[in-house]
Amino acid sequence: MDNQINIKSIEAFKHISNSSLKKIEENAEYLTYPMGYPIYKDEEVPSKILVIISGKARLLNTSKLNLSTASVSLLESDTFIGLASLLKIKGCEKVYASNDLLALAIPDKLILELYKEEDSFRDWCNKTVQLSEVYDLYHRFNEKNPRDEFELL
């Protein structure tokens, strides 16, 4: 992997061991997405977890009531895409590139290995709420208590 960034500058990786850092450097790759490109669909659990390095993406919602799509949030650098879906083992992120985006793509197996072996990474994952998780909880609540989909927002 070309060293375009210092991986330890990513908050989740600040305190990982040098051996784990080396695994990321050896197995991760940089991916670019043009504006408007669909990065993940909400029903899939990705095989690569992305960390936004530069550019922005949008977390989207498609209303089941009228099939319209709305932007939930703008995702910026240092944000993980796909991590919540992987850890929940359930796709919950519909994400599109909002402008040209550069991301560090880490294989899912390596992320799970880091979660298992690196206390600092696991603690970060357990203490950091991903916006897609909150939105997924909102949807589950709304299924049990039907109302206009955007009434609680």
Short mmCIF file of C-alpha atoms in Angstrom, two decimals:
data_model
loop_
_atom_site.label_atom_id
_atom_site.label_comp_id
_atom_site.label_asym_id
_atom_site.label_seq_id
_atom_site.Cartn_x
_atom_site.Cartn_y
_atom_site.Cartn_z
CA MET A 1 0.00 0.00 0.00
CA ASP A 2 1.30 3.43 -0.91
CA ASN A 3 1.74 5.46 2.30
CA GLN A 4 -0.55 8.37 1.45
CA ILE A 5 -1.50 8.98 5.10
CA ASN A 6 -0.30 8.18 8.57
CA ILE A 7 -2.73 5.43 9.63
CA LYS A 8 -2.22 6.30 13.30
CA SER A 9 -3.73 9.72 12.53
CA ILE A 10 -7.09 7.93 12.25
CA GLU A 11 -8.67 8.13 15.71
CA ALA A 12 -9.66 4.44 15.84
CA PHE A 13 -6.08 3.36 15.12
CA LYS A 14 -4.15 5.79 17.35
CA HIS A 15 -3.20 3.18 19.93
CA ILE A 16 -2.95 -0.04 17.96
CA SER A 17 0.20 -2.13 18.07
CA ASN A 18 2.93 -1.81 15.47
CA SER A 19 2.22 -5.36 14.25
CA SER A 20 -1.44 -4.45 13.59
CA LEU A 21 -0.38 -1.24 11.92
CA LYS A 22 1.86 -3.26 9.64
CA LYS A 23 -1.04 -5.62 8.78
CA ILE A 24 -3.18 -2.64 7.78
CA GLU A 25 -0.37 -1.22 5.65
CA GLU A 26 0.13 -4.59 3.94
CA ASN A 27 -3.55 -5.41 3.34
CA ALA A 28 -5.37 -2.12 2.90
CA GLU A 29 -5.68 -0.18 -0.33
CA TYR A 30 -6.77 3.27 -1.38
CA LEU A 31 -9.98 3.53 -3.41
CA THR A 32 -11.42 6.55 -5.15
CA TYR A 33 -15.10 7.18 -5.85
CA PRO A 34 -16.44 9.88 -8.19
CA MET A 35 -19.26 12.20 -7.16
CA GLY A 36 -22.62 10.38 -7.09
CA TYR A 37 -21.11 6.89 -7.04
CA PRO A 38 -22.98 4.36 -4.88
CA ILE A 39 -20.49 3.11 -2.28
CA TYR A 40 -22.72 0.74 -0.27
CA LYS A 41 -26.32 -0.37 -0.42
CA ASP A 42 -28.21 -0.60 2.85
CA GLU A 43 -28.89 -4.33 2.56
CA GLU A 44 -25.29 -5.47 2.13
CA VAL A 45 -22.55 -6.26 4.63
CA PRO A 46 -19.39 -5.04 2.87
CA SER A 47 -16.23 -7.07 2.42
CA LYS A 48 -14.12 -3.91 2.76
CA ILE A 49 -14.54 -1.29 5.44
CA LEU A 50 -13.76 2.23 4.32
CA VAL A 51 -12.29 5.15 6.20
CA ILE A 52 -12.81 8.46 4.42
CA ILE A 53 -9.46 10.16 3.85
CA SER A 54 -10.68 13.09 1.76
CA GLY A 55 -13.95 14.10 0.19
CA LYS A 56 -17.45 13.57 1.49
CA ALA A 57 -20.19 10.97 1.28
CA ARG A 58 -23.88 10.96 2.11
CA LEU A 59 -25.73 8.49 4.30
CA LEU A 60 -29.10 8.15 2.57
CA ASN A 61 -32.54 6.89 3.47
CA THR A 62 -35.14 5.58 1.06
CA SER A 63 -38.64 6.01 2.45
CA LYS A 64 -40.71 2.84 2.38
CA LEU A 65 -43.85 4.97 2.35
CA ASN A 66 -43.27 6.93 -0.86
CA LEU A 67 -39.94 5.55 -2.16
CA SER A 68 -38.31 8.98 -1.97
CA THR A 69 -34.65 9.29 -1.00
CA ALA A 70 -33.38 11.77 1.56
CA SER A 71 -29.96 12.62 2.89
CA VAL A 72 -29.55 11.68 6.55
CA SER A 73 -26.03 12.99 7.09
CA LEU A 74 -22.88 14.17 5.40
CA LEU A 75 -19.91 11.91 6.20
CA GLU A 76 -16.44 13.45 6.23
CA SER A 77 -12.81 12.44 6.77
CA ASP A 78 -11.97 9.95 9.48
CA THR A 79 -15.48 8.48 9.22
CA PHE A 80 -15.87 4.72 8.82
CA ILE A 81 -18.25 3.36 6.20
CA GLY A 82 -19.37 -0.24 6.54
CA LEU A 83 -18.12 -0.77 10.09
CA ALA A 84 -21.58 -0.70 11.68
CA SER A 85 -22.91 -3.16 9.08
CA LEU A 86 -19.98 -5.52 9.65
CA LEU A 87 -20.18 -5.48 13.44
CA LYS A 88 -23.98 -5.91 13.38
CA ILE A 89 -23.74 -8.53 10.60
CA LYS A 90 -26.61 -6.67 8.95
CA GLY A 91 -26.37 -4.08 6.22
CA CYS A 92 -27.54 -0.70 7.49
CA GLU A 93 -25.67 1.85 5.39
CA LYS A 94 -26.76 3.30 2.06
CA VAL A 95 -23.88 5.59 1.15
CA TYR A 96 -23.07 7.59 -1.99
CA ALA A 97 -20.06 9.77 -2.74
CA SER A 98 -21.08 13.40 -2.35
CA ASN A 99 -17.99 14.58 -4.20
CA ASP A 100 -14.75 12.93 -5.29
CA LEU A 101 -13.78 10.71 -2.39
CA LEU A 102 -10.58 8.95 -1.35
CA ALA A 103 -10.93 6.12 1.15
CA LEU A 104 -8.70 3.63 2.89
CA ALA A 105 -10.27 0.21 2.26
CA ILE A 106 -9.52 -2.44 4.88
CA PRO A 107 -10.61 -6.08 4.38
CA ASP A 108 -13.43 -7.17 6.67
CA LYS A 109 -11.41 -10.09 8.04
CA LEU A 110 -8.66 -7.73 9.15
CA ILE A 111 -11.16 -5.40 10.84
CA LEU A 112 -12.61 -8.37 12.73
CA GLU A 113 -9.10 -9.50 13.68
CA LEU A 114 -8.31 -6.00 14.99
CA TYR A 115 -11.58 -5.98 16.92
CA LYS A 116 -10.67 -9.30 18.52
CA GLU A 117 -6.99 -8.61 19.24
CA GLU A 118 -6.62 -4.85 19.75
CA ASP A 119 -8.19 -3.59 22.98
CA SER A 120 -7.94 0.06 21.94
CA PHE A 121 -9.68 -0.54 18.61
CA ARG A 122 -12.41 -2.66 20.23
CA ASP A 123 -12.94 0.01 22.90
CA TRP A 124 -13.18 2.69 20.22
CA CYS A 125 -15.75 0.62 18.29
CA ASN A 126 -17.79 -0.06 21.43
CA LYS A 127 -17.75 3.57 22.58
CA THR A 128 -18.19 5.31 19.23
CA VAL A 129 -21.76 5.35 17.98
CA GLN A 130 -21.97 5.18 14.21
CA LEU A 131 -24.72 7.39 12.77
CA SER A 132 -26.00 4.52 10.65
CA GLU A 133 -26.61 2.53 13.87
CA VAL A 134 -28.74 5.33 15.30
CA TYR A 135 -30.69 5.59 12.08
CA ASP A 136 -31.19 1.81 11.98
CA LEU A 137 -32.56 1.89 15.55
CA TYR A 138 -34.90 4.69 14.53
CA HIS A 139 -36.22 2.51 11.68
CA ARG A 140 -36.78 -0.46 13.97
CA PHE A 141 -38.63 1.77 16.45
CA ASN A 142 -40.70 3.23 13.63
CA GLU A 143 -41.70 -0.26 12.41
CA LYS A 144 -43.14 -1.02 15.84
CA ASN A 145 -44.72 2.44 16.17
CA PRO A 146 -45.78 3.44 12.64
CA ARG A 147 -45.92 7.14 11.80
CA ASP A 148 -44.67 9.51 9.15
CA GLU A 149 -41.09 8.37 8.57
CA PHE A 150 -39.58 11.81 9.13
CA GLU A 151 -41.84 12.85 12.03
CA LEU A 152 -39.19 12.02 14.66
CA LEU A 153 -36.37 13.66 12.75
#
